[in-house]
Amino acid sequence: MTDPSLAEGGLSSSEMKRVRQAVHDSAAAEVATANDDRPQTFPLSPFYDDDTESVVVTSPPAFSGKVDAVRENPKLSLLFYDAEEPFVLYGRGTVRDDDLEANAEYVRELIEDEPPSPKREGFSKTTDVLESRVGRFLLGWYALRIVVEIEPVRIEPVETEVGEFPPWPATDLDRSEAESYDRLALTVVDEDGWPTTRSVAVVEIRDKVALLDVSLSVDDGTPACLLCHWHSSGLDKLSQRLYRGQCRAEGDRVVFDPASSFSMRNETLWDRLKFIVQGKWRTRQYFRD
């Protein structure tokens, strides 16, 4: 049965103020999209456009996979875990990629319009680097932006307590990496095609599967993804791992069985060199495709 509030959409002025404040307070939100019934979730920095009253997230073309699903299914959600009163925002996204350089200028303007914060300071420093001669040579590809404008539809309060993530030898997750994550979130897609994300309170590893304390109802074989990540307040260092797989209910817990994982780090000089090389290659591939 379709939820009328999701079908019709529209937030009150007080809810829109709450969304705007959450965007300004959040260096990142957990943004979930869906390809059919298969979700994917990434930590992305949100911005707010006062003129259109929309939330904006972006991606360089090198990593367009983060937003590609929005072209086919505009339904997405954002978990604002750093908001004063955390919530999930459901909305409809529109991809803007006709002029990636104009998009970059648009994003710079959104950053300048934000109130002072570690987030704004971090992005301002990044902009200065990108506009330098060395920055244009090494990271010109990163300055290009695909923009997703999100029309808010509904907000839903959530709990954001997160437990420790133990090592997971079956997936090559060692103790050092596991202990670095301070955010764990599981995403599934409901029967109406809306991806929804909840924080994972407790994790227990049982050989090849993870048992999760998370407030989501699932059926056997439900496609799901498990996002683990952390970032510094200025976003100059970060690490994330995304597991894709299936889940089922076991008592009050959810059993998550991973099929694949993707990880990205930006902590060391070696991480950044790999990021630049891969980014240049992926950008060329994007324009070829």
CSV table of C-alpha atoms in Angstrom, one decimal:
chain,number,residue,atom,x,y,z
A,1,MET,CA,0.0,0.0,0.0
A,2,THR,CA,1.5,3.4,-1.0
A,3,ASP,CA,2.1,5.9,1.8
A,4,PRO,CA,0.0,9.0,0.8
A,5,SER,CA,2.5,11.4,2.4
A,6,LEU,CA,5.3,9.9,0.2
A,7,ALA,CA,3.1,10.0,-2.9
A,8,GLU,CA,1.9,13.6,-2.6
A,9,GLY,CA,5.0,15.1,-1.0
A,10,GLY,CA,5.4,18.6,0.4
A,11,LEU,CA,6.9,19.8,3.7
A,12,SER,CA,5.7,22.5,6.0
A,13,SER,CA,7.7,25.7,6.4
A,14,SER,CA,8.9,24.5,9.8
A,15,GLU,CA,10.0,21.2,8.4
A,16,MET,CA,11.9,23.0,5.6
A,17,LYS,CA,13.7,25.1,8.1
A,18,ARG,CA,14.6,21.9,9.9
A,19,VAL,CA,16.0,20.4,6.7
A,20,ARG,CA,18.0,23.6,5.9
A,21,GLN,CA,19.5,23.7,9.4
A,22,ALA,CA,20.4,20.0,9.2
A,23,VAL,CA,22.1,20.5,5.8
A,24,HIS,CA,24.2,23.3,7.3
A,25,ASP,CA,25.1,21.3,10.4
A,26,SER,CA,26.1,18.2,8.4
A,27,ALA,CA,29.5,17.7,6.7
A,28,ALA,CA,28.0,14.5,5.2
A,29,ALA,CA,24.7,12.6,5.1
A,30,GLU,CA,24.1,9.0,4.2
A,31,VAL,CA,22.5,9.3,0.8
A,32,ALA,CA,20.7,6.2,-0.5
A,33,THR,CA,19.5,5.5,-4.0
A,34,ALA,CA,17.8,2.4,-5.5
A,35,ASN,CA,18.3,0.5,-8.8
A,36,ASP,CA,15.1,-1.6,-8.9
A,37,ASP,CA,15.1,-3.3,-5.4
A,38,ARG,CA,18.9,-3.0,-4.9
A,39,PRO,CA,20.0,-0.1,-2.8
A,40,GLN,CA,23.4,1.7,-2.5
A,41,THR,CA,24.4,4.2,0.1
A,42,PHE,CA,27.3,6.7,0.1
A,43,PRO,CA,28.3,9.5,2.5
A,44,LEU,CA,27.9,12.7,0.5
A,45,SER,CA,28.1,16.4,1.5
A,46,PRO,CA,24.7,18.1,1.3
A,47,PHE,CA,24.0,21.7,0.3
A,48,TYR,CA,20.9,23.8,0.3
A,49,ASP,CA,19.6,26.0,-2.4
A,50,ASP,CA,17.4,28.8,-0.9
A,51,ASP,CA,16.0,29.8,-4.3
A,52,THR,CA,14.6,26.4,-5.2
A,53,GLU,CA,14.2,25.1,-1.6
A,54,SER,CA,16.0,21.9,-2.6
A,55,VAL,CA,18.8,19.9,-1.1
A,56,VAL,CA,21.8,19.4,-3.4
A,57,VAL,CA,24.4,16.6,-3.5
A,58,THR,CA,27.1,16.3,-6.1
A,59,SER,CA,29.7,13.9,-7.5
A,60,PRO,CA,32.6,14.2,-9.9
A,61,PRO,CA,32.0,12.3,-13.2
A,62,ALA,CA,34.8,9.9,-12.1
A,63,PHE,CA,32.5,8.5,-9.5
A,64,SER,CA,29.1,9.0,-11.2
A,65,GLY,CA,28.0,5.6,-10.0
A,66,LYS,CA,27.0,7.3,-6.7
A,67,VAL,CA,24.1,9.1,-8.5
A,68,ASP,CA,23.5,7.1,-11.7
A,69,ALA,CA,20.5,5.3,-10.2
A,70,VAL,CA,18.7,8.6,-9.8
A,71,ARG,CA,18.2,8.8,-13.6
A,72,GLU,CA,16.1,5.6,-13.5
A,73,ASN,CA,14.6,6.0,-10.1
A,74,PRO,CA,14.3,9.5,-8.7
A,75,LYS,CA,13.3,8.3,-5.2
A,76,LEU,CA,16.2,8.6,-2.7
A,77,SER,CA,16.7,9.3,1.0
A,78,LEU,CA,19.3,11.1,3.1
A,79,LEU,CA,20.0,10.2,6.8
A,80,PHE,CA,21.0,13.3,8.6
A,81,TYR,CA,22.7,11.7,11.6
A,82,ASP,CA,24.5,14.9,12.7
A,83,ALA,CA,21.3,17.0,12.9
A,84,GLU,CA,20.2,18.2,16.3
A,85,GLU,CA,17.2,15.8,16.0
A,86,PRO,CA,18.3,13.2,13.5
A,87,PHE,CA,15.9,12.2,10.7
A,88,VAL,CA,15.7,10.6,7.3
A,89,LEU,CA,14.7,12.9,4.4
A,90,TYR,CA,12.8,11.3,1.5
A,91,GLY,CA,12.9,13.2,-1.7
A,92,ARG,CA,12.9,13.1,-5.5
A,93,GLY,CA,16.1,13.8,-7.3
A,94,THR,CA,16.8,15.3,-10.7
A,95,VAL,CA,20.3,14.9,-12.3
A,96,ARG,CA,21.9,18.0,-13.8
A,97,ASP,CA,24.9,17.1,-16.0
A,98,ASP,CA,24.6,19.3,-19.1
A,99,ASP,CA,27.4,21.6,-18.1
A,100,LEU,CA,29.8,20.2,-15.5
A,101,GLU,CA,31.8,23.4,-15.2
A,102,ALA,CA,28.8,25.5,-14.6
A,103,ASN,CA,27.7,23.0,-12.0
A,104,ALA,CA,31.1,23.5,-10.3
A,105,GLU,CA,30.5,27.2,-10.1
A,106,TYR,CA,27.0,26.6,-8.8
A,107,VAL,CA,28.3,24.4,-6.0
A,108,ARG,CA,31.0,27.0,-5.1
A,109,GLU,CA,28.2,29.6,-4.7
A,110,LEU,CA,26.2,27.2,-2.4
A,111,ILE,CA,29.3,26.7,-0.3
A,112,GLU,CA,29.8,30.5,0.0
A,113,ASP,CA,26.2,30.9,1.1
A,114,GLU,CA,26.6,28.5,4.1
A,115,PRO,CA,27.2,29.9,7.6
A,116,PRO,CA,30.8,29.5,9.0
A,117,SER,CA,31.6,25.9,10.0
A,118,PRO,CA,34.4,23.3,9.6
A,119,LYS,CA,32.4,22.0,6.6
A,120,ARG,CA,32.5,25.4,4.8
A,121,GLU,CA,36.1,26.0,5.8
A,122,GLY,CA,37.1,22.5,4.5
A,123,PHE,CA,35.4,23.0,1.2
A,124,SER,CA,36.8,26.6,0.8
A,125,LYS,CA,40.3,25.1,1.2
A,126,THR,CA,39.6,22.5,-1.3
A,127,THR,CA,38.4,25.1,-3.8
A,128,ASP,CA,41.6,27.1,-3.3
A,129,VAL,CA,43.6,24.0,-4.1
A,130,LEU,CA,41.5,23.2,-7.2
A,131,GLU,CA,42.0,26.7,-8.5
A,132,SER,CA,45.8,26.7,-8.2
A,133,ARG,CA,48.0,25.7,-11.1
A,134,VAL,CA,49.0,22.4,-9.6
A,135,GLY,CA,45.4,21.7,-8.5
A,136,ARG,CA,44.1,22.3,-12.0
A,137,PHE,CA,46.7,19.9,-13.4
A,138,LEU,CA,46.2,17.1,-10.9
A,139,LEU,CA,42.6,17.5,-9.9
A,140,GLY,CA,40.9,19.4,-12.7
A,141,TRP,CA,38.7,16.3,-13.2
A,142,TYR,CA,37.6,16.4,-9.6
A,143,ALA,CA,36.3,20.0,-9.9
A,144,LEU,CA,33.8,19.0,-12.5
A,145,ARG,CA,30.4,18.2,-10.9
A,146,ILE,CA,27.3,16.2,-11.6
A,147,VAL,CA,24.5,17.8,-9.5
A,148,VAL,CA,21.5,16.1,-8.1
A,149,GLU,CA,18.7,18.5,-7.0
A,150,ILE,CA,16.4,16.9,-4.4
A,151,GLU,CA,12.9,18.0,-3.9
A,152,PRO,CA,12.0,17.2,-0.2
A,153,VAL,CA,8.9,14.9,0.2
A,154,ARG,CA,8.8,13.7,3.8
A,155,ILE,CA,11.0,13.5,6.9
A,156,GLU,CA,11.0,10.7,9.5
A,157,PRO,CA,12.7,10.9,12.9
A,158,VAL,CA,15.2,8.1,13.6
A,159,GLU,CA,17.6,6.9,16.2
A,160,THR,CA,21.3,7.1,15.3
A,161,GLU,CA,23.1,5.1,18.0
A,162,VAL,CA,26.0,3.1,16.4
A,163,GLY,CA,27.8,0.2,17.9
A,164,GLU,CA,31.4,-0.9,17.4
A,165,PHE,CA,32.3,-2.7,14.2
A,166,PRO,CA,34.4,-5.8,14.9
A,167,PRO,CA,36.9,-7.3,12.4
A,168,TRP,CA,35.4,-9.4,9.7
A,169,PRO,CA,38.0,-11.9,8.4
A,170,ALA,CA,35.7,-13.4,5.8
A,171,THR,CA,35.5,-10.0,4.1
A,172,ASP,CA,39.1,-9.0,4.6
A,173,LEU,CA,38.1,-6.3,7.2
A,174,ASP,CA,40.9,-6.2,9.7
A,175,ARG,CA,40.7,-4.8,13.2
A,176,SER,CA,42.5,-1.5,12.3
A,177,GLU,CA,40.0,-0.7,9.6
A,178,ALA,CA,37.0,-1.9,11.6
A,179,GLU,CA,37.9,0.3,14.6
A,180,SER,CA,38.3,3.4,12.4
A,181,TYR,CA,34.6,3.5,11.5
A,182,ASP,CA,32.2,5.5,13.6
A,183,ARG,CA,29.1,5.2,11.3
A,184,LEU,CA,27.3,2.0,10.4
A,185,ALA,CA,24.1,2.1,8.4
A,186,LEU,CA,21.9,-0.5,6.6
A,187,THR,CA,19.7,0.3,3.7
A,188,VAL,CA,16.8,-1.6,2.0
A,189,VAL,CA,14.2,-0.6,-0.5
A,190,ASP,CA,10.5,-0.7,0.4
A,191,GLU,CA,7.7,-2.0,-1.8
A,192,ASP,CA,7.2,1.4,-3.3
A,193,GLY,CA,10.8,1.8,-4.4
A,194,TRP,CA,11.9,4.1,-1.6
A,195,PRO,CA,15.4,3.4,-0.2
A,196,THR,CA,15.5,3.8,3.6
A,197,THR,CA,18.5,3.8,5.9
A,198,ARG,CA,18.9,3.1,9.6
A,199,SER,CA,21.8,3.2,11.9
A,200,VAL,CA,23.2,-0.1,13.1
A,201,ALA,CA,23.3,-0.2,16.9
A,202,VAL,CA,25.1,-3.5,17.5
A,203,VAL,CA,27.1,-5.8,15.2
A,204,GLU,CA,28.0,-9.4,15.8
A,205,ILE,CA,30.1,-11.3,13.2
A,206,ARG,CA,29.3,-14.9,12.7
A,207,ASP,CA,31.7,-16.3,10.1
A,208,LYS,CA,30.5,-15.1,6.7
A,209,VAL,CA,27.4,-13.1,7.9
A,210,ALA,CA,26.8,-10.1,10.2
A,211,LEU,CA,24.0,-10.0,12.8
A,212,LEU,CA,22.7,-6.5,13.1
A,213,ASP,CA,20.6,-4.7,15.7
A,214,VAL,CA,18.8,-2.3,13.4
A,215,SER,CA,15.2,-1.0,13.2
A,216,LEU,CA,14.3,-2.3,9.8
A,217,SER,CA,11.8,-5.0,8.8
A,218,VAL,CA,13.1,-7.4,6.1
A,219,ASP,CA,12.0,-10.6,4.3
A,220,ASP,CA,14.3,-13.5,3.4
A,221,GLY,CA,16.5,-12.5,0.5
A,222,THR,CA,15.9,-8.8,0.8
A,223,PRO,CA,18.6,-6.9,-1.2
A,224,ALA,CA,20.5,-4.6,1.2
A,225,CYS,CA,23.7,-2.6,1.6
A,226,LEU,CA,25.8,-2.0,4.7
A,227,LEU,CA,27.8,1.3,4.7
A,228,CYS,CA,30.7,1.8,7.1
A,229,HIS,CA,32.5,5.2,7.1
A,230,TRP,CA,34.2,8.0,9.0
A,231,HIS,CA,35.5,11.5,8.1
A,232,SER,CA,37.3,14.4,9.7
A,233,SER,CA,35.2,17.5,10.4
A,234,GLY,CA,36.7,19.3,7.4
A,235,LEU,CA,36.4,16.3,5.1
A,236,ASP,CA,40.2,16.3,4.4
A,237,LYS,CA,40.5,12.7,5.5
A,238,LEU,CA,37.9,9.9,5.1
A,239,SER,CA,37.4,6.2,4.7
A,240,GLN,CA,34.4,4.2,3.7
A,241,ARG,CA,33.4,0.6,2.8
A,242,LEU,CA,30.2,-0.4,1.2
A,243,TYR,CA,29.0,-4.0,1.3
A,244,ARG,CA,26.3,-5.2,-1.0
A,245,GLY,CA,24.3,-8.4,-0.4
A,246,GLN,CA,21.1,-9.8,1.0
A,247,CYS,CA,19.5,-10.0,4.5
A,248,ARG,CA,16.9,-11.9,6.4
A,249,ALA,CA,15.3,-11.7,9.8
A,250,GLU,CA,16.4,-13.8,12.7
A,251,GLY,CA,14.4,-13.0,15.8
A,252,ASP,CA,14.8,-9.3,16.6
A,253,ARG,CA,18.0,-9.0,14.5
A,254,VAL,CA,18.8,-8.8,10.8
A,255,VAL,CA,21.3,-11.2,9.3
A,256,PHE,CA,23.3,-9.5,6.5
A,257,ASP,CA,25.1,-11.8,4.0
A,258,PRO,CA,27.5,-9.8,1.8
A,259,ALA,CA,28.2,-10.6,-1.8
A,260,SER,CA,30.7,-7.9,-2.6
A,261,SER,CA,32.3,-4.8,-1.2
A,262,PHE,CA,33.9,-1.5,-2.4
A,263,SER,CA,36.2,0.6,-0.3
A,264,MET,CA,37.8,4.0,-0.6
A,265,ARG,CA,40.3,5.8,1.6
A,266,ASN,CA,41.8,9.3,1.7
A,267,GLU,CA,44.1,9.3,4.7
A,268,THR,CA,47.7,8.9,3.4
A,269,LEU,CA,49.8,10.3,0.6
A,270,TRP,CA,49.6,6.9,-1.1
A,271,ASP,CA,45.8,7.0,-0.9
A,272,ARG,CA,45.7,10.4,-2.5
A,273,LEU,CA,48.0,9.4,-5.3
A,274,LYS,CA,45.8,6.4,-6.1
A,275,PHE,CA,42.8,8.7,-6.0
A,276,ILE,CA,44.3,11.1,-8.5
A,277,VAL,CA,45.4,8.4,-11.0
A,278,GLN,CA,42.1,6.5,-10.7
A,279,GLY,CA,40.1,9.7,-11.0
A,280,LYS,CA,41.8,10.8,-14.2
A,281,TRP,CA,41.3,7.4,-15.7
A,282,ARG,CA,37.6,7.2,-14.6
A,283,THR,CA,36.9,10.7,-15.9
A,284,ARG,CA,38.2,9.8,-19.4
A,285,GLN,CA,36.1,6.7,-19.3
A,286,TYR,CA,33.0,8.7,-18.3
A,287,PHE,CA,33.4,11.0,-21.3
A,288,ARG,CA,34.1,8.1,-23.7
A,289,ASP,CA,30.9,6.4,-22.5
